[in-house]
Coordinates of C-alpha atoms and ligand atoms in Angstrom, one line a residue:
M734 CA 70.0 176.3 161.3
S735 CA 67.5 173.9 159.9
T736 CA 67.9 170.4 161.1
T737 CA 66.5 168.6 158.0
N738 CA 69.1 167.2 155.3
Q739 CA 69.0 169.9 152.5
N740 CA 71.0 167.5 150.3
L741 CA 69.5 167.9 146.7
F742 CA 69.3 164.1 146.1
V743 CA 67.3 163.7 149.0
A744 CA 64.3 166.0 147.8
L745 CA 64.7 164.2 144.5
R746 CA 64.2 160.3 146.3
A747 CA 61.2 161.7 148.0
A748 CA 59.8 162.3 145.0
F749 CA 60.1 158.9 143.8
P750 CA 56.7 157.2 143.3
A751 CA 55.6 154.6 145.9
D752 CA 55.7 152.2 143.2
L753 CA 59.5 151.6 143.0
D754 CA 59.0 148.8 140.4
A755 CA 57.8 151.2 137.6
V756 CA 59.5 152.3 135.1
A757 CA 61.8 155.3 135.7
I758 CA 63.8 155.8 132.3
E759 CA 63.7 153.7 129.1
N760 CA 66.9 153.8 126.9
A761 CA 65.4 154.9 123.6
D762 CA 68.7 154.5 121.6
G763 CA 72.4 153.4 121.7
P764 CA 73.9 149.7 122.5
G765 CA 71.1 149.6 125.7
A766 CA 68.1 150.8 123.2
G767 CA 64.9 149.2 124.9
S768 CA 66.2 148.7 128.0
L769 CA 64.1 149.8 130.9
Y770 CA 65.4 151.3 134.4
T771 CA 63.2 151.1 137.3
W772 CA 62.9 153.5 140.2
R773 CA 64.4 150.9 142.3
D774 CA 67.0 150.6 139.9
L775 CA 67.8 154.3 140.5
E776 CA 68.0 154.0 144.1
R777 CA 70.3 150.8 144.0
G778 CA 72.2 152.0 141.5
T779 CA 73.0 155.4 143.1
A780 CA 73.7 154.2 146.4
M781 CA 76.2 151.5 145.1
L782 CA 77.8 154.4 143.3
A783 CA 77.5 156.3 146.4
N784 CA 79.3 153.6 148.8
L785 CA 82.2 153.2 146.0
L786 CA 83.2 157.2 146.3
A787 CA 82.6 156.8 150.3
S788 CA 85.0 154.1 150.3
L789 CA 87.6 156.4 148.7
G790 CA 88.0 158.3 151.8
L791 CA 88.1 161.7 149.8
P792 CA 88.4 165.1 151.4
E793 CA 85.1 167.1 152.3
G794 CA 84.0 168.9 149.0
S795 CA 86.0 166.6 146.8
R796 CA 85.1 167.4 143.1
V797 CA 84.2 164.4 141.1
A798 CA 84.6 165.2 137.2
V799 CA 83.1 163.1 134.6
Q800 CA 83.5 163.5 130.8
T801 CA 81.3 160.4 129.4
E802 CA 79.1 159.8 126.8
K803 CA 75.2 160.0 128.1
S804 CA 74.2 157.0 129.4
V805 CA 71.5 156.4 132.0
E806 CA 74.6 155.2 134.5
A807 CA 76.1 158.5 134.1
L808 CA 72.8 160.3 135.3
M809 CA 72.9 157.8 138.3
L810 CA 76.7 158.7 138.6
Y811 CA 75.6 162.4 138.9
L812 CA 72.8 161.7 141.6
A813 CA 75.6 159.1 143.3
V814 CA 77.9 162.5 143.9
L815 CA 75.0 164.5 145.3
R816 CA 73.8 161.2 147.4
A817 CA 77.6 161.2 148.7
G818 CA 77.7 164.5 149.5
Y819 CA 80.4 165.6 146.9
V820 CA 80.8 168.1 144.0
F821 CA 79.8 167.0 140.3
L822 CA 81.7 168.7 137.7
P823 CA 80.4 167.6 134.1
L824 CA 82.5 168.2 131.1
N825 CA 81.3 168.5 127.6
T826 CA 82.3 165.3 125.4
A827 CA 83.5 167.3 122.6
Y828 CA 86.3 168.9 124.8
Q829 CA 89.8 167.8 123.8
A830 CA 93.1 167.2 125.9
A831 CA 94.1 170.8 126.5
E832 CA 90.8 171.9 127.2
I833 CA 90.5 168.9 129.7
Q834 CA 93.8 169.8 131.1
Y835 CA 92.6 173.3 132.1
F836 CA 89.5 172.0 133.5
I837 CA 91.2 169.3 135.8
G838 CA 94.1 171.5 136.3
N839 CA 91.9 174.4 137.7
A840 CA 89.0 172.3 139.8
E841 CA 91.7 169.8 140.9
P842 CA 89.1 166.6 141.1
A843 CA 89.4 164.1 143.6
V844 CA 88.1 161.5 141.0
V845 CA 87.7 161.9 137.4
V846 CA 85.6 159.6 135.4
C847 CA 86.1 159.3 131.3
A848 CA 85.1 156.9 128.4
P849 CA 87.2 153.8 128.2
K850 CA 88.7 154.8 124.8
N851 CA 90.0 158.0 126.5
F852 CA 91.4 156.5 129.6
A853 CA 95.3 156.7 128.6
W854 CA 95.1 160.3 127.9
V855 CA 92.7 161.7 130.6
S856 CA 94.5 159.4 133.2
R857 CA 97.8 160.9 132.4
I858 CA 96.4 164.5 132.5
A859 CA 94.5 163.9 136.1
F860 CA 97.4 162.1 137.7
S861 CA 100.1 164.8 136.6
A862 CA 97.4 167.0 138.2
G863 CA 97.1 165.1 141.6
T864 CA 93.9 163.1 141.1
G865 CA 93.7 160.1 143.1
H866 CA 91.3 158.0 141.4
V867 CA 90.3 157.6 137.6
F868 CA 87.5 155.6 136.5
T869 CA 86.0 154.4 133.2
L870 CA 82.2 154.4 132.0
G871 CA 81.2 153.5 128.6
E872 CA 78.2 153.6 127.0
A873 CA 77.4 149.9 127.1
R874 CA 77.6 149.6 130.7
D875 CA 81.2 149.0 130.4
G876 CA 84.2 150.1 132.3
S877 CA 86.2 150.2 135.9
L878 CA 83.3 152.3 137.5
L879 CA 80.7 150.2 137.5
E880 CA 82.8 146.8 138.0
R881 CA 84.0 148.5 141.2
A882 CA 80.6 149.7 142.2
A883 CA 79.3 146.0 142.0
A884 CA 80.6 145.1 144.7
C885 CA 79.5 147.9 146.9
S886 CA 76.4 147.7 149.4
D887 CA 73.2 148.8 147.9
Q888 CA 72.2 150.6 151.0
H889 CA 73.4 154.3 151.6
A890 CA 72.5 157.2 153.6
P891 CA 72.7 160.2 151.8
A892 CA 75.3 162.8 153.2
V893 CA 73.8 165.4 155.3
R894 CA 74.4 168.9 153.6
A895 CA 73.1 172.4 153.8
A896 CA 71.4 174.3 151.3
D897 CA 74.6 176.4 150.7
D898 CA 76.9 173.3 150.5
L899 CA 78.4 173.0 147.0
A900 CA 76.6 170.6 144.5
A901 CA 77.9 171.2 141.2
I902 CA 80.9 173.2 139.5
L903 CA 79.8 174.1 135.7
Y904 CA 82.5 175.4 133.8
T905 CA 81.6 178.7 131.6
S906 CA 84.0 180.2 129.2
G907 CA 85.1 183.6 129.9
T908 CA 85.2 187.0 127.8
T909 CA 88.7 186.8 128.6
G910 CA 89.0 183.5 127.1
R911 CA 89.7 181.3 130.3
S912 CA 86.8 179.3 131.8
K913 CA 85.4 179.7 135.1
G914 CA 83.6 177.1 137.1
A915 CA 80.3 178.7 138.3
M916 CA 79.7 177.0 141.8
L917 CA 76.0 176.0 142.2
S918 CA 74.8 174.6 145.7
H919 CA 72.1 172.2 146.6
G920 CA 69.8 175.3 147.5
N921 CA 70.7 176.8 144.0
L922 CA 69.7 173.9 142.1
L923 CA 66.5 172.7 144.6
S924 CA 65.0 175.8 144.8
N925 CA 64.7 176.2 141.0
A926 CA 63.8 172.9 140.3
Q927 CA 60.6 173.3 142.9
T928 CA 59.9 176.5 141.0
L929 CA 59.9 175.0 137.7
K930 CA 57.8 172.0 138.7
A931 CA 55.2 174.4 140.2
Y932 CA 55.3 176.9 137.4
W933 CA 55.4 174.6 134.5
D934 CA 52.6 172.6 136.0
W935 CA 54.1 169.4 136.0
Q936 CA 51.3 166.7 136.0
P937 CA 50.9 163.2 137.5
G938 CA 51.5 160.9 134.5
D939 CA 53.9 163.5 132.6
V940 CA 56.6 161.5 130.7
L941 CA 59.4 163.6 129.3
I942 CA 61.5 162.7 126.1
H943 CA 65.0 163.4 127.2
A944 CA 67.3 164.2 124.2
L945 CA 70.0 166.7 125.4
P946 CA 73.5 166.4 126.5
I947 CA 73.7 166.1 130.6
F948 CA 77.0 168.1 130.8
H949 CA 74.9 171.4 130.6
V950 CA 72.3 173.1 133.1
H951 CA 69.5 172.4 130.5
G952 CA 69.8 168.8 130.0
L953 CA 71.3 167.7 133.6
F954 CA 69.2 170.1 135.6
V955 CA 66.2 171.7 134.1
A956 CA 65.2 168.6 132.4
S957 CA 66.4 165.5 134.4
H958 CA 65.4 167.4 138.1
G959 CA 61.9 168.2 136.2
A960 CA 61.2 164.5 135.8
L961 CA 62.5 163.4 138.7
L962 CA 61.0 165.6 141.1
N963 CA 57.8 165.0 139.5
G964 CA 58.3 161.2 139.7
S965 CA 58.2 160.9 135.9
K966 CA 59.3 158.5 133.5
M967 CA 62.1 159.5 131.1
I968 CA 62.3 158.3 127.3
W969 CA 66.1 158.7 127.3
F970 CA 68.0 159.6 124.1
G971 CA 71.8 159.3 124.0
R972 CA 71.7 161.4 121.0
F973 CA 69.1 163.6 119.5
D974 CA 67.3 162.2 116.5
P975 CA 64.5 164.4 115.1
K976 CA 62.6 161.5 113.2
A977 CA 62.9 159.0 116.6
T978 CA 61.9 161.8 118.9
I979 CA 58.8 162.6 117.1
D980 CA 58.1 159.2 116.5
R981 CA 58.0 158.9 120.7
M982 CA 55.7 161.6 121.4
R983 CA 52.8 159.5 121.3
E984 CA 53.7 158.2 124.5
A985 CA 55.3 161.6 126.1
T986 CA 53.9 165.0 127.4
V987 CA 57.1 167.2 128.0
F988 CA 59.9 168.0 125.8
M989 CA 62.7 170.3 126.3
G990 CA 65.4 171.6 123.8
V991 CA 67.5 174.3 122.2
P992 CA 66.2 175.8 119.3
T993 CA 68.2 173.9 116.7
L994 CA 66.4 170.8 117.9
Y995 CA 62.9 172.4 117.1
V996 CA 64.4 173.4 113.6
R997 CA 65.6 169.8 112.9
M998 CA 62.0 168.4 113.7
L999 CA 60.3 171.3 111.6
A1000 CA 62.3 169.6 108.9
E1001 CA 60.6 166.2 109.2
P1002 CA 57.5 165.7 107.2
T1003 CA 56.4 163.5 110.2
L1004 CA 56.1 166.4 112.2
T1005 CA 52.1 166.9 112.1
R1006 CA 49.7 167.8 115.0
Q1007 CA 48.6 164.2 115.2
A1008 CA 52.2 163.4 115.7
A1009 CA 52.1 166.1 118.9
S1010 CA 48.7 165.7 120.1
H1011 CA 49.4 163.5 122.8
M1012 CA 52.5 166.0 124.2
R1013 CA 51.5 169.0 126.8
L1014 CA 54.4 171.1 126.7
F1015 CA 57.4 171.9 124.4
V1016 CA 60.1 174.1 126.1
S1017 CA 63.0 176.0 124.1
G1018 CA 66.0 177.7 125.8
S1019 CA 69.8 178.2 125.9
A1020 CA 70.1 180.1 122.7
P1021 CA 67.5 182.9 121.2
L1022 CA 64.4 181.0 119.3
L1023 CA 63.5 182.9 115.9
V1024 CA 59.9 184.0 115.7
E1025 CA 59.6 182.0 112.5
T1026 CA 60.3 178.9 114.8
F1027 CA 58.1 179.9 117.3
D1028 CA 55.0 180.5 114.6
S1029 CA 56.3 177.4 112.2
W1030 CA 55.7 175.3 115.4
I1031 CA 52.4 176.3 116.1
A1032 CA 51.2 175.8 112.6
R1033 CA 52.8 172.3 112.4
T1034 CA 51.7 171.0 115.8
G1035 CA 49.3 173.4 117.3
H1036 CA 51.5 173.8 120.3
T1037 CA 52.9 177.1 121.4
L1038 CA 56.8 176.6 122.5
L1039 CA 57.2 178.1 125.9
E1040 CA 60.8 180.0 125.7
R1041 CA 62.4 180.3 129.0
Y1042 CA 66.0 182.1 129.5
G1043 CA 68.8 180.9 132.2
M1044 CA 72.5 180.6 132.6
S1045 CA 74.9 178.4 134.1
E1046 CA 75.5 180.8 136.8
T1047 CA 71.7 181.1 137.9
V1048 CA 69.8 178.1 136.5
M1049 CA 66.4 179.3 135.1
L1050 CA 65.6 183.1 135.5
T1051 CA 62.4 183.9 133.5
S1052 CA 59.9 181.5 131.8
N1053 CA 57.0 182.2 129.3
P1054 CA 53.8 180.9 131.5
C1055 CA 52.8 177.3 131.1
R1056 CA 49.1 177.7 132.3
A1057 CA 46.7 180.0 130.5
Q1058 CA 45.8 181.6 133.9
D1059 CA 49.2 183.1 134.1
G1060 CA 49.5 185.0 130.8
A1061 CA 50.5 184.1 127.4
R1062 CA 53.4 182.7 125.8
R1063 CA 54.4 185.7 124.0
R1064 CA 56.4 185.5 120.8
G1065 CA 60.3 187.0 120.9
T1066 CA 60.0 187.0 124.4
V1067 CA 61.5 185.0 127.7
G1068 CA 58.3 185.7 129.7
P1069 CA 58.5 187.1 133.4
A1070 CA 60.9 186.7 136.2
L1071 CA 60.1 182.8 137.9
P1072 CA 58.5 183.4 140.8
G1073 CA 60.9 184.5 143.9
V1074 CA 63.7 185.4 141.1
G1075 CA 64.5 189.1 140.9
V1076 CA 65.2 190.7 137.5
R1077 CA 66.1 194.2 136.6
V1078 CA 67.5 196.3 133.8
R1079 CA 70.0 199.2 134.2
D1080 CA 71.7 201.5 132.0
D1081 CA 75.6 202.1 131.3
H1082 CA 75.8 203.9 134.6
G1083 CA 73.8 201.4 136.9
A1084 CA 70.6 203.5 136.9
P1085 CA 67.1 201.9 136.4
C1086 CA 65.8 201.9 133.0
P1087 CA 62.1 202.5 132.7
A1088 CA 59.8 199.7 131.5
G1089 CA 60.6 199.0 127.7
E1090 CA 63.5 200.5 127.5
I1091 CA 66.8 198.8 126.8
G1092 CA 69.7 198.0 129.4
H1093 CA 71.9 195.5 130.9
I1094 CA 70.0 192.6 132.6
Q1095 CA 70.8 192.0 136.6
V1096 CA 69.2 189.3 138.4
K1097 CA 69.1 188.0 142.3
G1098 CA 67.5 185.0 143.6
P1099 CA 68.4 181.9 145.7
N1100 CA 69.1 180.3 142.3
V1101 CA 71.7 182.4 141.7
F1102 CA 75.3 180.8 142.2
C1103 CA 77.7 181.2 144.8
G1104 CA 80.7 182.6 142.9
Y1105 CA 83.5 181.2 140.6
W1106 CA 85.4 178.5 141.8
R1107 CA 89.1 180.1 143.2
M1108 CA 88.2 183.6 141.1
P1109 CA 87.0 185.9 144.2
E1110 CA 88.0 188.8 142.0
K1111 CA 86.3 187.7 139.0
T1112 CA 83.1 186.9 141.3
K1113 CA 83.3 190.2 142.8
E1114 CA 83.5 192.2 139.4
E1115 CA 80.2 190.1 138.5
F1116 CA 78.0 191.5 141.1
T1117 CA 76.6 194.9 141.8
D1118 CA 77.4 196.6 144.8
D1119 CA 73.8 196.0 146.1
G1120 CA 74.2 192.3 145.4
W1121 CA 72.7 191.3 141.6
F1122 CA 74.3 189.4 139.1
K1123 CA 75.5 190.7 135.8
T1124 CA 74.4 188.3 133.3
G1125 CA 75.9 190.0 130.1
D1126 CA 72.7 189.9 128.3
V1127 CA 71.0 193.1 127.3
G1128 CA 67.5 193.4 127.1
K1129 CA 63.9 195.4 128.7
I1130 CA 61.4 194.8 130.7
E1131 CA 57.7 195.6 129.6
A1132 CA 55.5 197.1 132.6
D1133 CA 53.6 193.5 132.9
G1134 CA 57.1 192.0 133.5
Y1135 CA 57.8 190.4 130.4
V1136 CA 61.5 190.0 129.3
T1137 CA 63.0 190.7 125.9
I1138 CA 66.5 189.6 125.1
V1139 CA 67.8 191.9 122.4
G1140 CA 71.7 191.1 122.4
R1141 CA 74.6 190.3 124.6
S1142 CA 77.1 192.6 126.2
K1143 CA 79.8 189.7 126.4
D1144 CA 81.4 188.8 123.0
L1145 CA 79.8 185.7 123.3
I1146 CA 78.6 183.0 120.0
I1147 CA 75.7 180.6 120.9
S1148 CA 76.0 177.9 118.3
G1149 CA 72.9 175.2 118.8
G1150 CA 72.9 175.7 122.3
Y1151 CA 76.8 175.6 123.0
N1152 CA 78.6 179.0 124.0
V1153 CA 81.8 179.7 122.3
Y1154 CA 83.7 182.7 123.2
P1155 CA 85.7 184.4 120.8
A1156 CA 88.5 185.7 122.8
E1157 CA 89.1 181.9 123.5
I1158 CA 89.4 180.7 119.7
E1159 CA 91.2 184.1 118.8
G1160 CA 93.8 183.1 121.5
V1161 CA 94.3 179.5 119.7
I1162 CA 94.3 180.9 116.2
N1163 CA 97.0 183.5 117.2
D1164 CA 99.3 180.6 118.3
L1165 CA 99.2 179.0 115.1
P1166 CA 102.4 179.4 113.0
G1167 CA 102.4 182.5 110.6
V1168 CA 99.1 184.3 112.1
A1169 CA 99.6 187.7 112.9
E1170 CA 96.1 188.5 114.4
S1171 CA 92.5 186.9 114.2
A1172 CA 89.0 188.1 114.9
V1173 CA 86.3 185.5 115.5
I1174 CA 82.6 186.4 115.0
G1175 CA 79.3 184.7 114.9
V1176 CA 76.9 185.0 111.7
P1177 CA 73.4 183.4 111.3
H1178 CA 73.2 179.9 110.3
P1179 CA 70.0 178.1 109.6
D1180 CA 70.7 175.3 111.8
F1181 CA 72.7 176.4 114.4
G1182 CA 71.5 179.8 114.8
E1183 CA 74.8 181.0 115.0
A1184 CA 78.2 179.6 113.4
V1185 CA 81.6 180.5 114.6
V1186 CA 83.5 182.0 111.6
A1187 CA 87.2 183.4 111.6
V1188 CA 88.9 186.0 110.1
V1189 CA 92.6 185.8 110.2
V1190 CA 95.6 187.9 109.2
A1191 CA 99.0 186.4 108.3
Q1192 CA 102.1 187.8 109.4
P1193 CA 104.8 189.6 106.9
G1194 CA 106.0 187.1 104.3
A1195 CA 103.6 184.1 105.7
T1196 CA 101.2 182.3 103.7
L1197 CA 98.4 180.5 105.3
D1198 CA 96.0 177.7 104.2
A1199 CA 92.9 178.0 105.8
A1200 CA 91.6 174.5 105.1
A1201 CA 94.8 173.2 106.9
M1202 CA 94.1 175.7 109.8
V1203 CA 90.6 174.5 110.4
A1204 CA 91.9 170.9 110.2
H1205 CA 94.4 171.5 113.0
L1206 CA 91.7 173.3 115.2
K1207 CA 89.8 170.3 115.0
G1208 CA 92.5 168.4 117.1
Q1209 CA 92.9 171.4 119.5
I1210 CA 89.4 172.7 120.4
A1211 CA 85.8 171.0 121.0
N1212 CA 84.2 170.4 117.4
F1213 CA 81.8 172.9 118.1
K1214 CA 84.3 175.6 118.7
V1215 CA 86.0 175.0 115.6
P1216 CA 85.2 178.1 112.8
K1217 CA 82.8 176.6 110.1
H1218 CA 84.8 179.1 107.8
L1219 CA 88.2 180.6 107.9
F1220 CA 88.9 183.8 105.9
V1221 CA 92.5 184.9 105.4
V1222 CA 92.5 188.8 104.7
A1223 CA 95.1 191.1 104.3
D1224 CA 93.9 193.5 107.5
L1225 CA 91.2 193.5 110.0
P1226 CA 88.9 196.5 110.2
R1227 CA 89.5 198.8 112.9
N1228 CA 87.8 202.3 114.5
A1229 CA 89.7 205.1 115.3
M1230 CA 90.9 203.9 118.8
G1231 CA 92.6 200.7 116.8
K1232 CA 89.9 198.5 118.1
V1233 CA 88.5 195.7 115.7
Q1234 CA 85.1 196.4 114.0
K1235 CA 83.5 193.4 114.6
N1236 CA 80.0 194.7 113.7
L1237 CA 81.5 195.3 109.9
L1238 CA 82.8 191.8 109.6
R1239 CA 79.5 190.5 111.2
E1240 CA 77.8 192.7 108.6
Q1241 CA 79.9 191.7 105.6
H1242 CA 79.6 187.9 106.4
K1243 CA 76.0 187.7 107.4
A1244 CA 74.7 185.9 104.3
L1245 CA 77.6 183.1 104.3
F1246 CA 75.5 180.4 105.3
G1247 CA 72.1 181.7 103.8
A1248 CA 70.1 182.2 107.0
Ligands
LIG679 C1 77.8 169.9 116.6 N1 78.3 170.3 115.7 C2 78.2 171.8 115.6 C3 77.3 171.7 117.2 N2 77.0 170.4 117.3 N3 78.7 172.8 115.6 C4 78.3 174.3 115.9 N4 77.5 173.9 117.1 C5 77.1 172.7 117.9 N5 76.4 173.1 118.7 C6 79.3 169.9 114.5 C7 80.0 169.1 115.1 O1 81.4 169.8 115.4 C8 80.3 168.0 114.0 O2 81.3 168.9 112.8 C9 79.1 168.2 113.5 O3 78.1 169.3 113.9 C10 78.5 166.4 113.5 O4 78.5 166.4 115.0 P1 77.4 165.8 116.0 O5 77.9 165.8 117.4 O6 77.0 164.5 115.5 O7 76.5 166.9 115.8 P2 74.9 166.4 116.4 O8 74.8 165.6 116.9 O9 73.9 166.8 115.1 O10 74.6 168.0 117.3 C11 73.8 168.9 117.3 C12 73.1 169.3 118.5 C13 74.2 169.2 119.5 C14 72.0 167.9 118.7 C15 72.1 170.4 118.3 O11 74.9 170.3 119.5 C16 73.5 169.4 120.9 O12 73.0 168.7 121.4 N6 73.5 170.8 121.3 C17 72.6 171.2 122.6 C18 73.5 172.1 123.5 C19 73.0 172.2 125.0 O13 72.2 171.2 125.6 N7 72.9 173.5 125.3 C20 72.5 173.6 126.8 C21 73.4 174.3 127.6 P3 82.0 168.3 112.3 O14 81.8 167.2 111.3 O15 83.0 169.4 111.3 O16 83.3 168.0 113.2 S1 72.6 175.2 129.1 C22 72.4 176.8 128.8 O17 73.0 177.3 127.4 C23 71.8 177.8 129.7 C24 72.0 177.6 131.1 C25 70.4 177.6 129.5 O18 69.8 178.7 129.2 O19 69.9 176.2 129.1
LIG680 P1 75.2 179.1 129.6 O1 75.2 179.9 130.8 O2 76.9 179.2 129.1 O3 75.0 178.2 129.1 O4 74.8 180.3 128.6 C1 74.0 181.3 129.1 C2 73.7 182.4 128.1 O5 72.7 181.7 127.0 C3 72.6 183.2 128.5 O6 73.5 184.5 129.3 C4 72.1 184.0 127.4 O7 72.7 184.6 126.7 C5 71.8 182.4 126.3 N1 70.4 182.4 126.5 C6 70.0 181.2 127.3 N2 68.5 181.2 127.1 C7 68.3 182.1 126.4 C8 66.9 182.3 125.6 N3 65.9 181.9 125.7 N4 67.3 183.4 124.5 C9 68.2 184.1 124.4 N5 69.6 183.7 125.1 C10 69.5 182.8 126.0

């Protein structure tokens, strides 16, 4: 066993530049717009927050669940949880009470941090689930978390952790409708961050525009770890604004986004070759990138988007090359497996598919998660007997290793980079009064890539009001899961086995948003 401290925070801290008074993060928008954070601020702020957590006397392995707006302090809280050796559990700010109740009930966090405006309802849920401490953290550095941390020492020795100790739990929705907590270790996250640092050729002087949310893999791990591990400055946007992002490209070199972000920037007349001339790398992922977007980006900026592929359970798996000597960035593909990551394609019976043939994508590597939180059976189901993780994605690998994703075997919609599982939404709709059954599908959408659409059948004698149902759903589930359109129909198309034919519904509604 290694005697060095494998805590991810230690590796990130070791990459801070020697000049701790240099700017680490510039707040680009929101209440703190223009404020600067030095590396020393990150060092001291994370120490104080880690000391606050340590003072609570939490048991080993305690989870710290966080649902707050994006802020530099929220990033520091993540780093402090690592530093103190606890397990970080980020939650999408769009989640509503019933969703939060499930996550808190399932993960049983010892600490919950929420927005000040949500304290009343979140604390009620948390305390009744046995959480001992609920703090608040607002966008404007307000709330009890920072008040309490202000009284703590700014010296803190990072907790000693082994590579396979848990660092974070990321909930991903399940095909059965219930979310599963993917358990990621310090080693999973660090190995992936180190691989990406080398493969994406992070350079001294790189500056990252950070415009993604920090409650998912892309913004929290891929983007933040990338900059931190390179000692790179971040220009920090609380919300994505296409025009403001383009304006800041003159001072930056790296940007990471989901395809919707690129589509929105392409709609801005200020996106020109000149505006992007200081940039070195644009990364796209989390959802399929249309070849039109790929081509338009080259035409408008002169840059070739680098598309990569990953999952909450695995962090990053494949990537188009960054350096020309590693190969071309091939449109429509997600590139070869990252160094050290195994990717293979199997047919329905588990036999290997020859190069170029479509099958199920399976993966292996130091980045692959440790299993689903308290779901050993589910974990077992998702791995093959020889230890490969079944991604649920369908694709092919060419003889030269390039991977193309052609679809998914899991019934999943990806809308603007957020995953929506139809089974979950169907469950909520079916519980509404007067509903007999429903089918939720994804249809092409010009902005979000795919949009959620519901097709609903009323119980005999009941009359359903589509607009009222949508309005009701808005209070029950995260806004990005709410159907953009809800049809009330007499019945759902079924095959001879009685299974709903979602492919027919998708075909019928494919032009709904004119995509
Ligand atoms: C917002 N809305 C959406 C979405 N976002 N509808 C569908 N899909 C969405 N993604 C709707 C809201 O419900 C609301 O509708 C209206 O848009 C305005 O909401 P607002 O929050 O103001 O929207 P926005 O700020 O324009 O947000 C759009 C966005 C955001 C910037 C594209 O969705 C976003 O940041 N997406 C990135 C997600 C991400 O980071 N994914 C990475 C996952 P109404 O007004 O009707 O209520 S990590 C991952 O997938 C893996 C591991 C990987 O490979 O990276
Ligand atoms: P999640 O782990 O919930 O964030 O979502 C992971 C899923 O996003 C993967 O299983 C893929 O289906 C999808 N995904 C991520 N990156 C890409 C990409 N570049 N192209 C297509 N799908 C992607």
